[in-house]
GROMACS .gro file of C-alpha atoms in nm:
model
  416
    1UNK     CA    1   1.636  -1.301  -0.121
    2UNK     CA    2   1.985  -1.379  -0.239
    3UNK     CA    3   2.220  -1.097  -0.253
    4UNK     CA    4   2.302  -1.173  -0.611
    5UNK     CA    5   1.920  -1.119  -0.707
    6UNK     CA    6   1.939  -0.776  -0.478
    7UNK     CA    7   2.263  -0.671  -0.706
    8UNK     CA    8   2.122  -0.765  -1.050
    9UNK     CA    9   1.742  -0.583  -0.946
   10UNK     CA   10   1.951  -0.228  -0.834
   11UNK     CA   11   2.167  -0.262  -1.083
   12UNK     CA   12   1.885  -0.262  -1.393
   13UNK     CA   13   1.747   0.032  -1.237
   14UNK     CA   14   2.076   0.222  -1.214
   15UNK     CA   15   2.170   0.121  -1.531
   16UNK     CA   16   1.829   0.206  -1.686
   17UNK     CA   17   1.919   0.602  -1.589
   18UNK     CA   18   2.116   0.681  -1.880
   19UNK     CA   19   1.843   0.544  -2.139
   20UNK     CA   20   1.595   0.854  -2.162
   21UNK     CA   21   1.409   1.015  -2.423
   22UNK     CA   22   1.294   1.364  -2.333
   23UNK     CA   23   0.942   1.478  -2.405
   24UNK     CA   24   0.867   1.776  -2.479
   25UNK     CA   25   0.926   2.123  -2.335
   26UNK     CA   26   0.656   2.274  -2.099
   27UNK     CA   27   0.478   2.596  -2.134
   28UNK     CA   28   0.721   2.855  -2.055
   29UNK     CA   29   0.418   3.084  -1.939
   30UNK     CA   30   0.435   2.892  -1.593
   31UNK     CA   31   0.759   2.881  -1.393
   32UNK     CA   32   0.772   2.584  -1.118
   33UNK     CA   33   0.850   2.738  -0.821
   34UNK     CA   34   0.813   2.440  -0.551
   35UNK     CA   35   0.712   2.014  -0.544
   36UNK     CA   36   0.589   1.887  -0.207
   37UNK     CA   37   0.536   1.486  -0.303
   38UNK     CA   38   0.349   1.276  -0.043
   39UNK     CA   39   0.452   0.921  -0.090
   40UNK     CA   40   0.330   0.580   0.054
   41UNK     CA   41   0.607   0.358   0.128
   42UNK     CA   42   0.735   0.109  -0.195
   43UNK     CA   43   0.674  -0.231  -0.274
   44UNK     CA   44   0.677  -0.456   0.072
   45UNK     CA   45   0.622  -0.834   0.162
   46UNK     CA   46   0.298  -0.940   0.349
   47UNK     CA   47   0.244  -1.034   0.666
   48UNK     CA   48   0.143  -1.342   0.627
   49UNK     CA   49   0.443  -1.544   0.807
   50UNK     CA   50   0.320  -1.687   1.143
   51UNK     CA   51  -0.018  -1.494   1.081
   52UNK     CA   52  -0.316  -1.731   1.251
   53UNK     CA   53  -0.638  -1.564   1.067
   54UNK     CA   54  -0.501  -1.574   0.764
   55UNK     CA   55  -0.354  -1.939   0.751
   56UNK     CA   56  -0.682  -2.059   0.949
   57UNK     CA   57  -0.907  -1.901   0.625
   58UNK     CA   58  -0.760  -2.115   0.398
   59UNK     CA   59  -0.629  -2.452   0.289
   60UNK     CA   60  -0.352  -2.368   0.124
   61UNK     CA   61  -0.019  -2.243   0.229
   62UNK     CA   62   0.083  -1.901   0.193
   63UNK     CA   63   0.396  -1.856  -0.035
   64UNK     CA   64   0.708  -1.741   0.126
   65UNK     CA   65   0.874  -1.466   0.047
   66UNK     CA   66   1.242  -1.402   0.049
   67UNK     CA   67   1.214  -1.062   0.241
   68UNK     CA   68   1.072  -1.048   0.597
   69UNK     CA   69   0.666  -0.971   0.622
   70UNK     CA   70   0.638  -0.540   0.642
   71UNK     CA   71   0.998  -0.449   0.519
   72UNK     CA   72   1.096  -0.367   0.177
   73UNK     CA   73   1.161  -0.564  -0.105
   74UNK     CA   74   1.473  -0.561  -0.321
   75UNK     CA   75   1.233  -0.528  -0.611
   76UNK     CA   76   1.050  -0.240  -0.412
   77UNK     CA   77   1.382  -0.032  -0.432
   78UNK     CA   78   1.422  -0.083  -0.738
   79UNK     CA   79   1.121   0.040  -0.861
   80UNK     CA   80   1.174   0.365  -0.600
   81UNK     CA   81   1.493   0.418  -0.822
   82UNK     CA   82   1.304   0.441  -1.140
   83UNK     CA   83   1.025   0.669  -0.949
   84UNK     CA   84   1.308   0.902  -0.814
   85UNK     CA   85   1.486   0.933  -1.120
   86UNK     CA   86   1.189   0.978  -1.331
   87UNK     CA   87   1.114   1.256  -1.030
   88UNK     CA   88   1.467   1.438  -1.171
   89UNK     CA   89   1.406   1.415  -1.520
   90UNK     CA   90   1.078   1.590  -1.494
   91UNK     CA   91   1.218   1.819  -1.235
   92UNK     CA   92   1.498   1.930  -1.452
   93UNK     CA   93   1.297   1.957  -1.774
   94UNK     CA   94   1.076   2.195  -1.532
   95UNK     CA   95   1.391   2.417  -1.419
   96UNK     CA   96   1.368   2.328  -1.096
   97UNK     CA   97   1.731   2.148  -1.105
   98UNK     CA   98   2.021   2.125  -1.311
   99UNK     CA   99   2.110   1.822  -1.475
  100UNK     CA  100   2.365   1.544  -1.334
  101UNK     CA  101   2.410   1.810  -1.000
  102UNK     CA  102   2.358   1.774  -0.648
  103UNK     CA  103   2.107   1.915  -0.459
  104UNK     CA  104   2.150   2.149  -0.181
  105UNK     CA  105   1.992   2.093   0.150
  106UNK     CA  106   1.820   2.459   0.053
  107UNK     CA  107   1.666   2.247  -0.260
  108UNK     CA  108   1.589   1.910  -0.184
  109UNK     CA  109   1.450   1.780   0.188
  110UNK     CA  110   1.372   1.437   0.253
  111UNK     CA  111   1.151   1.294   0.541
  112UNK     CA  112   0.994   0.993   0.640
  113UNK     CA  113   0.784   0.815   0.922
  114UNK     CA  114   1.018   0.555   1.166
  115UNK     CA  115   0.898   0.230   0.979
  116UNK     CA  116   1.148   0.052   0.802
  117UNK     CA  117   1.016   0.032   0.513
  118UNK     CA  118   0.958   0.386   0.468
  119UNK     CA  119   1.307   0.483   0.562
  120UNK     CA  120   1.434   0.278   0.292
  121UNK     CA  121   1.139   0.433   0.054
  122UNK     CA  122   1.284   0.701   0.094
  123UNK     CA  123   1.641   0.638   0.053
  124UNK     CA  124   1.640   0.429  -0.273
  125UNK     CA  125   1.402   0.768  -0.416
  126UNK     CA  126   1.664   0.929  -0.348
  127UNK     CA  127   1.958   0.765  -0.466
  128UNK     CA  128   1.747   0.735  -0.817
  129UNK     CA  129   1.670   1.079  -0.843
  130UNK     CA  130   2.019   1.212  -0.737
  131UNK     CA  131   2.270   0.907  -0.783
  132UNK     CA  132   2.634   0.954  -0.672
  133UNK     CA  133   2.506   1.219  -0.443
  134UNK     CA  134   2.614   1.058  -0.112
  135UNK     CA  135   2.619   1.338   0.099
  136UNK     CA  136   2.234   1.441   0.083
  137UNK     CA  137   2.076   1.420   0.430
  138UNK     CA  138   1.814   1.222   0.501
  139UNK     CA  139   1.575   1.286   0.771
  140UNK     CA  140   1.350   1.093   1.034
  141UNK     CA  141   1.294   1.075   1.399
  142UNK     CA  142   1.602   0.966   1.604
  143UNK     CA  143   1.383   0.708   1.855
  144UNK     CA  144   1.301   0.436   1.619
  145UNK     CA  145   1.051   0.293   1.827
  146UNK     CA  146   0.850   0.598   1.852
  147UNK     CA  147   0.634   0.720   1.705
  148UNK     CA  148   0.602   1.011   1.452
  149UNK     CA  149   0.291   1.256   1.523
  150UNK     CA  150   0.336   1.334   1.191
  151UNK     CA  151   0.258   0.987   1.044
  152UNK     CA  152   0.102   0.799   1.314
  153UNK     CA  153  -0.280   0.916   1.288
  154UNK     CA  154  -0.368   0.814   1.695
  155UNK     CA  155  -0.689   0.853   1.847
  156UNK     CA  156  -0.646   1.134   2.116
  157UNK     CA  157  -1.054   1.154   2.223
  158UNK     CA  158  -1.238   0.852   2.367
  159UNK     CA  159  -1.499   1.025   2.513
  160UNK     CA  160  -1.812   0.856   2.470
  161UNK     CA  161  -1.939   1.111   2.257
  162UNK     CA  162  -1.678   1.064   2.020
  163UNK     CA  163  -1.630   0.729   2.016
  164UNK     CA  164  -2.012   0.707   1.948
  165UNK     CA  165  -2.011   0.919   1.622
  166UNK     CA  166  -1.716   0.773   1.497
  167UNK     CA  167  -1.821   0.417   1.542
  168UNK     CA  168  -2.163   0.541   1.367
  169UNK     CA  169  -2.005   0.621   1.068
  170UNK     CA  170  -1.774   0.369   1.016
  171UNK     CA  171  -2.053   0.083   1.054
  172UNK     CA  172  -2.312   0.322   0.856
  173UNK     CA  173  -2.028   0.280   0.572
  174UNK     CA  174  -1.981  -0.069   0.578
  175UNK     CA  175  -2.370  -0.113   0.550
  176UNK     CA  176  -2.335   0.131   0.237
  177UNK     CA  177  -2.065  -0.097   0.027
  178UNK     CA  178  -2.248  -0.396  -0.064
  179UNK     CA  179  -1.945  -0.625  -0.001
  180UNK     CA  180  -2.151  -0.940  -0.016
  181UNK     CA  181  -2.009  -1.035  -0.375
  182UNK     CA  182  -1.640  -0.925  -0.285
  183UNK     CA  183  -1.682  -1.159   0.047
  184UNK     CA  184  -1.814  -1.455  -0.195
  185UNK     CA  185  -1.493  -1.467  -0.450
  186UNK     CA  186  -1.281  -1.369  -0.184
  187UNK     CA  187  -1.398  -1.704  -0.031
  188UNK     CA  188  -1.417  -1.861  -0.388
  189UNK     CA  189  -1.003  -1.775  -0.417
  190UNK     CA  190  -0.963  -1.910  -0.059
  191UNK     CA  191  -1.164  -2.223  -0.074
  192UNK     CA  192  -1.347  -2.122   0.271
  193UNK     CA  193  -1.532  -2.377   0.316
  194UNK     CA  194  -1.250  -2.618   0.331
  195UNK     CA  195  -1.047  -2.410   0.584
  196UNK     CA  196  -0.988  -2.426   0.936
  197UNK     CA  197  -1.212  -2.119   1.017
  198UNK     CA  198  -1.548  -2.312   0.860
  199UNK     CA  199  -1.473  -2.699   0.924
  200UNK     CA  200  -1.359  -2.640   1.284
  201UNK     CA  201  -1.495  -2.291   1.418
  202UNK     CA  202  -1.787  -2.359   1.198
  203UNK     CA  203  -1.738  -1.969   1.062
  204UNK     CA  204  -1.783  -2.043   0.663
  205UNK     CA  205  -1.976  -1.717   0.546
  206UNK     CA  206  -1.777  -1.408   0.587
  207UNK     CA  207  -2.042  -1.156   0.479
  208UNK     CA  208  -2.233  -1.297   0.794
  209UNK     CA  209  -1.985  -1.232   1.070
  210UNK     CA  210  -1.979  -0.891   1.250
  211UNK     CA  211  -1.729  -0.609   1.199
  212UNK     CA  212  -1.620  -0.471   1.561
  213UNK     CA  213  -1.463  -0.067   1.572
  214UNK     CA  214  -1.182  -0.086   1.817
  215UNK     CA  215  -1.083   0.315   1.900
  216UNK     CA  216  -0.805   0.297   2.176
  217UNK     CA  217  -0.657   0.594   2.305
  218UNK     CA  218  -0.311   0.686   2.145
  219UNK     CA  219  -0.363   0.407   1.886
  220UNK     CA  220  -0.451   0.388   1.536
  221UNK     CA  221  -0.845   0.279   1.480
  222UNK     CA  222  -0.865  -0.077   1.341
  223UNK     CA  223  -1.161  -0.278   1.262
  224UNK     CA  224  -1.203  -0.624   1.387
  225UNK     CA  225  -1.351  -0.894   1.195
  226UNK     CA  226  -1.405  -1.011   0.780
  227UNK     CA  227  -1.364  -0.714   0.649
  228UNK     CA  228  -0.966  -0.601   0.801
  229UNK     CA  229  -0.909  -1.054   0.733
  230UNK     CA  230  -0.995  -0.961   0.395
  231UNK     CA  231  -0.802  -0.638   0.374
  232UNK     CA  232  -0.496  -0.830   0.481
  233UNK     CA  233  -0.561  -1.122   0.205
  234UNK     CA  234  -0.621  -0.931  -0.085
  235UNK     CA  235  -0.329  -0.729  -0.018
  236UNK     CA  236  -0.145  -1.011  -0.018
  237UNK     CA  237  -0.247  -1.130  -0.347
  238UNK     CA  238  -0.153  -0.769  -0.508
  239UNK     CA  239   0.175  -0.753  -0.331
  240UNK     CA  240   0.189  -1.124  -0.475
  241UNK     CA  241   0.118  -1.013  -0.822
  242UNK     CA  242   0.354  -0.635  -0.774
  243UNK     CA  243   0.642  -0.850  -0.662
  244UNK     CA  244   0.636  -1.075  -0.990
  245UNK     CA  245   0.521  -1.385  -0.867
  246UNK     CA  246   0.429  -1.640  -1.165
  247UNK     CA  247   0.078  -1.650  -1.196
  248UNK     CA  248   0.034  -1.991  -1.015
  249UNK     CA  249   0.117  -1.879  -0.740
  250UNK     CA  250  -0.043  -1.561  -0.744
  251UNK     CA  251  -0.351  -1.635  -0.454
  252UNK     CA  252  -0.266  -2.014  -0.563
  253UNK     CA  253  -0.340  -1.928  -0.948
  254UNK     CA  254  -0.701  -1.902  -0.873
  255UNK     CA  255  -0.779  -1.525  -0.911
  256UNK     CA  256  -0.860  -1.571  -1.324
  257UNK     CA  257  -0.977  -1.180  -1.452
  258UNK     CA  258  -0.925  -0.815  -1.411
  259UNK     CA  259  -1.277  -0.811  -1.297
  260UNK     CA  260  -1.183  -1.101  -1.030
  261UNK     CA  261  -0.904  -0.864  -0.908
  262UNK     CA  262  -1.176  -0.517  -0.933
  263UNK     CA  263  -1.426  -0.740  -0.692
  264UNK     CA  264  -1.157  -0.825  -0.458
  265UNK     CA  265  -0.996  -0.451  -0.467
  266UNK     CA  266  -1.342  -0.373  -0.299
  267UNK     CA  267  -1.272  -0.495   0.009
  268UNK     CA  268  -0.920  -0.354   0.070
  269UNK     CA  269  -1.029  -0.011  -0.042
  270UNK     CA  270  -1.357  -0.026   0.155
  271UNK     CA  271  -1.135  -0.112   0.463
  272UNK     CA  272  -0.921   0.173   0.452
  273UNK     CA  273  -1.208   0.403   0.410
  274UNK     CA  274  -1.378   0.280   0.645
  275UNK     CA  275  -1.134   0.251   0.941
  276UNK     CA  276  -0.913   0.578   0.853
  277UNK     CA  277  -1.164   0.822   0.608
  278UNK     CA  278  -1.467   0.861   0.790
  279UNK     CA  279  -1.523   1.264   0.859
  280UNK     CA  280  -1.510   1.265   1.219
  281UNK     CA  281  -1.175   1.050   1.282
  282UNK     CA  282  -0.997   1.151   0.984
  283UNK     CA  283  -1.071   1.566   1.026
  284UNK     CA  284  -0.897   1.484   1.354
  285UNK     CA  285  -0.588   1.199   1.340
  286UNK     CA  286  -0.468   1.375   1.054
  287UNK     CA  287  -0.421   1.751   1.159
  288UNK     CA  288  -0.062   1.721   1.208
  289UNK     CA  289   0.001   1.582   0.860
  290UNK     CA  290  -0.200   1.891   0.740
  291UNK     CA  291  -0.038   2.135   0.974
  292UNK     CA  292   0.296   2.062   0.859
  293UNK     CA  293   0.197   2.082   0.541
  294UNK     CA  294   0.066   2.427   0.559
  295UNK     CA  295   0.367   2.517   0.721
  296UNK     CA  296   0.609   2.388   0.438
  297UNK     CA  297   0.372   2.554   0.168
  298UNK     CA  298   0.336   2.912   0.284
  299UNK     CA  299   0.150   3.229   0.134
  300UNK     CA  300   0.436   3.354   0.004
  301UNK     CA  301   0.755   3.111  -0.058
  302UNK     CA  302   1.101   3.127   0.146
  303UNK     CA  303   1.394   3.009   0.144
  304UNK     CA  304   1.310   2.836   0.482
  305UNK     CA  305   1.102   2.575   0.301
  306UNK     CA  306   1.293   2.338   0.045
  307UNK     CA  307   1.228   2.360  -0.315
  308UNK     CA  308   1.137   2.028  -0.335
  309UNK     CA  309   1.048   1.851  -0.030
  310UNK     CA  310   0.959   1.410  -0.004
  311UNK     CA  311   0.780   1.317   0.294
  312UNK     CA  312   0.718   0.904   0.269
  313UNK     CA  313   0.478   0.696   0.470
  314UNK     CA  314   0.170   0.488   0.400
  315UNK     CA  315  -0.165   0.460   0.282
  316UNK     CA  316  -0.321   0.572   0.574
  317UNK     CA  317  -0.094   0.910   0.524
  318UNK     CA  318  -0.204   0.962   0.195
  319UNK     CA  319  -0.570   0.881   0.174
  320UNK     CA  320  -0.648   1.087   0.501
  321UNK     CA  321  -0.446   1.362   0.313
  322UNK     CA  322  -0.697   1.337   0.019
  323UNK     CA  323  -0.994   1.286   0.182
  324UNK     CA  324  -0.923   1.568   0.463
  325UNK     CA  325  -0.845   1.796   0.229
  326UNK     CA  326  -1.203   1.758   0.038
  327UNK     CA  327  -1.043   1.649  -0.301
  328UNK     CA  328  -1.287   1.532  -0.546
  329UNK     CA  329  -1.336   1.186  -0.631
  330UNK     CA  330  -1.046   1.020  -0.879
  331UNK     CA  331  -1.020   0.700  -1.069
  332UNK     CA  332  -0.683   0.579  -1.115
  333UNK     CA  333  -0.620   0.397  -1.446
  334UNK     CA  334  -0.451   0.101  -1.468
  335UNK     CA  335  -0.471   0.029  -1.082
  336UNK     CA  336  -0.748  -0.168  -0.859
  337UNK     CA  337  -0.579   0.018  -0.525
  338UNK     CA  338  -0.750   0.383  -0.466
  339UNK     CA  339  -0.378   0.464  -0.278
  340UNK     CA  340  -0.138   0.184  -0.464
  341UNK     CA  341   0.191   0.105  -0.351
  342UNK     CA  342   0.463   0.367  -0.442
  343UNK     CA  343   0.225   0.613  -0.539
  344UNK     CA  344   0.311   0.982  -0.435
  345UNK     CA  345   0.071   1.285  -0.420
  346UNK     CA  346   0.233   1.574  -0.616
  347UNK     CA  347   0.175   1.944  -0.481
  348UNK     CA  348   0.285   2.180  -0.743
  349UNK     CA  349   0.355   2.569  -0.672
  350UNK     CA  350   0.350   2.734  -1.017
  351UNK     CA  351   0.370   3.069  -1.108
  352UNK     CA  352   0.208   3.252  -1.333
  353UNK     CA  353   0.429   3.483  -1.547
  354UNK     CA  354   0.172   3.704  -1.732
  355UNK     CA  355  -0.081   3.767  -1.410
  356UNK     CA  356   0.197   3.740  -1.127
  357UNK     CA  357   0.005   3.452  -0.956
  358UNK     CA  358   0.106   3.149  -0.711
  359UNK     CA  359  -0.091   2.852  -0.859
  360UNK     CA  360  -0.159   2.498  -0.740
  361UNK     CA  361  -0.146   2.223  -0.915
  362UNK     CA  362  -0.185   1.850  -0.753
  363UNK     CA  363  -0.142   1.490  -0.916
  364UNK     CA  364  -0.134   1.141  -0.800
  365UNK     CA  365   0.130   0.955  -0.974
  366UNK     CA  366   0.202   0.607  -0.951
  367UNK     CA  367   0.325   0.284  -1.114
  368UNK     CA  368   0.039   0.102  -1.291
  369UNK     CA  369  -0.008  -0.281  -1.170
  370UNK     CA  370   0.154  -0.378  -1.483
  371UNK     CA  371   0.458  -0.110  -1.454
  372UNK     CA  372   0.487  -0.276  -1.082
  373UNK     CA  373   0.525  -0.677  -1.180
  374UNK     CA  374   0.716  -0.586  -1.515
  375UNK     CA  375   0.991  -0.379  -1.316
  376UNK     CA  376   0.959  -0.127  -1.608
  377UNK     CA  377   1.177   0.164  -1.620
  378UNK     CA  378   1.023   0.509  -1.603
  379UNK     CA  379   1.143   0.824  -1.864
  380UNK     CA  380   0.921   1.121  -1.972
  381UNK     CA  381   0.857   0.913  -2.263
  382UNK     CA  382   0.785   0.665  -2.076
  383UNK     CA  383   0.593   0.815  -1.752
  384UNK     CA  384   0.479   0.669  -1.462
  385UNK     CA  385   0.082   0.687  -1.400
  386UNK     CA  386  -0.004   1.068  -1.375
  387UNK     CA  387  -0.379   1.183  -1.259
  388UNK     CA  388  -0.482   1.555  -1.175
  389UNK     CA  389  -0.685   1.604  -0.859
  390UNK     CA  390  -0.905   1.864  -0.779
  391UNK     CA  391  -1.008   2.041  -0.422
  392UNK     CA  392  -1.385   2.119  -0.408
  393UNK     CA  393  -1.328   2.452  -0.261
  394UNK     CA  394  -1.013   2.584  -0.534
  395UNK     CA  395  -1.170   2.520  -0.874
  396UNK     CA  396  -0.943   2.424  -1.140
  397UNK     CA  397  -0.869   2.574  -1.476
  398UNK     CA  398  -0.830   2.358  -1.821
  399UNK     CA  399  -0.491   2.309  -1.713
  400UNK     CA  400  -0.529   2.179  -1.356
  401UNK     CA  401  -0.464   2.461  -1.163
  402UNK     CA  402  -0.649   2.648  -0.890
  403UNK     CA  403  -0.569   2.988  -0.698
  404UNK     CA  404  -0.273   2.937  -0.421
  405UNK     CA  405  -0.459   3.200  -0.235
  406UNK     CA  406  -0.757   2.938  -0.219
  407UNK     CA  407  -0.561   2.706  -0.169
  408UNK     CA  408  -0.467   2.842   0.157
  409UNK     CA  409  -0.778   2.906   0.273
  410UNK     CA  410  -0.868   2.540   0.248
  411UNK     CA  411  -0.519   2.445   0.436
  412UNK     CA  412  -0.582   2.740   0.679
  413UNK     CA  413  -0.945   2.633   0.754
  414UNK     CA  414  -0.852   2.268   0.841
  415UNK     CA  415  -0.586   2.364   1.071
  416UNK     CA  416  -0.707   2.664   1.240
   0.00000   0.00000   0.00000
């Protein structure tokens, strides 16, 4: 992308800060006391460049992109500025900061996994929610081509009795979903049946080929076959849409209705549940995630843990988080991704002023798909996407909040 375009995309957002209408005050009952927000990494370009399965599984040509496939976009930074400082507005409003101020490294810690594009997740959050601030630290593992225990969910058991369950579920899932009319638009938007894969390999029904579990020690599980192809294409087509492509050009023009893009959704979200979600694998690759996060939310708060703390990696950080955990279902208005793009999970420690009591409270916020292509700015009268979750074992009041002391008991069981 031309630097100009980079320039004039920042710029909007930065510019955008000083245009805010407040909402209103919160209930001064409940004092926010800490903000632990889980985020998957911003908007990024495919990989698609160079890819063989995807360009043999279709006739067409796959649009280039100005930004290289995995890193992130200029747009994707700018639409982490108008997160972040939507992030401070509601932050200040809450008493947790003071407005147009610089946090201290006591208040605000900022972490992310080794990828690229999480780095610089992280770092244009950061520079929306606190800009001119130029000497907050920003944290990250020193070896970039590690990789981070925290954020890289690795099988560490291939015994055969593991491997055995695991691979159970995950197929017993993919029986369960009922893909076969995601597989035919998918293949409708693709033209399959002109493409290399079906005139030449003589593969032309995706639903019919097999899906093959790959578990390899100290690597992530992946799932070989349709379903991770179509995973890979439909993402494509969404970052397409996210990064503001005109709608020609979006999968070639030929994806026509919300309910088009709902059927295709099925088969990205399916993927990720079933390669990273199922109980057995997820209860185990994502125990560090969940340790640390009991450790930076403690019984009782201390100044050792940051007020406000950003940890930024993917989707496969944040649904095993949510899944683990034994949240509830959620439907996320507005969006076809269960985890989209950008979208953070919000732990909130309130307290109680009338019964002395620690409180959680936990929402998913994100950009909705039309907040994502239109670039639009963010305010507390203008909010991002904001959805309360609930854990099955800390029941939740009217107002979204459950016991911390239950809370802790859930965190302590899954670690322990």
């Amino acid at each position: 992308m031309k630097l100009v375009k980079k320039i004039s995309l920042l710029a909007t957002a930065m510019l955008a800060i000083s245009d805010l209408s407040y909402a209103a005050e919160p209930n001064t009952d409940y004092e926010l006391k800490q903000v632990v927000i889980v985020s998957r990494h911003g908007l990024r370009a495919p990989l698609t460049e160079g890819a063989d399965s995807l360009i043999n599984a279709t006739p067409y040509k796959w649009q280039k992109w100005d930004s290289t496939g995995g890193f992130l976009t200029a747009k994707g930074g700018a639409l982490e500025v108008y997160m972040g400082h939507y992030f401070n507005d509601w932050l200040v409003q809450n008493g947790m900061l003071q407005k147009n101020t610089c946090p201290t490294d006591e208040q605000y810690y900022a972490y992310s996994n080794i990828v690229p594009r999480t780095i610089a997740t992280g770092q244009f959050f950061t520079t929306g929610a606190f800009p001119g601030c130029d000497k907050i630290k920003y944290h990250h593992l020193a070896d970039l081509d590690g990789k981070d225990p925290i954020f890289f969910q690795s099988i560490n058991d291939t015994s055969k009795e593991y491997v055995t369950k695991v691979v159970a579920e995950i197929e017993d899932f993919i029986d369960q979903q009922n893909l076969a009319s995601s597989y035919a638009k998918l293949q409708e938007v693709i033209d399959y049946k002109n493409s290399y894969d079906c005139k030449v390999d003589k593969k032309c029904e995706l639903a019919k080929q097999p899906n093959t579990v790959v578990l390899e020690h100290g690597k992530e599980s992946s799932i070989d076959g349709p379903l991770h192809l179509a995973f890979w294409m439909v993402d494509a087509f969404m970052l397409q849409d996210y990064e503001g492509f005109p709608a020609g050009q979006v999968a070639w023009g030929r994806i026509k209705s919300d309910q088009d893009w709902v059927t295709l959704a099925k088969l990205r979200n399916a993927y990720i549940d079933a390669a990273y979600l199922q109980p057995t694998l997820v209860n185990r690759t994502i125990k560090p995630m969940l340790a640390h996060l009991n450790q930076i939310m403690p019984d009782q708060q201390s100044t050792e843990q940051a007020k406000i703390t950003l940890l930024v990696g993917h989707d496969t950080t944040v649904g095993p988080i949510i899944r683990a955990m034994g949240f509830n279902d959620y439907t996320l208005p507005e969006q076809y991704e269960k985890t989209p793009i950008g979208g953070k999970i919000v732990f909130q420690r309130w307290h109680n002023k009338k019964s002395d009591q620690d409180l959680l409270k936990v929402e998913y916020v994100y950009q909705s798909t039309k907040q994502l292509r239109n670039l639009e700015k963010l305010t507390l009268a203008s909010p991002p996407q904001r959805v309360t979750l609930s854990l099955k074992d800390c029941q939740i009041d009217a107002n979204g909040f459950c016991a911390w002391s239950d809370f802790k008991k859930v965190m302590n069981n899954l670690v322990n």
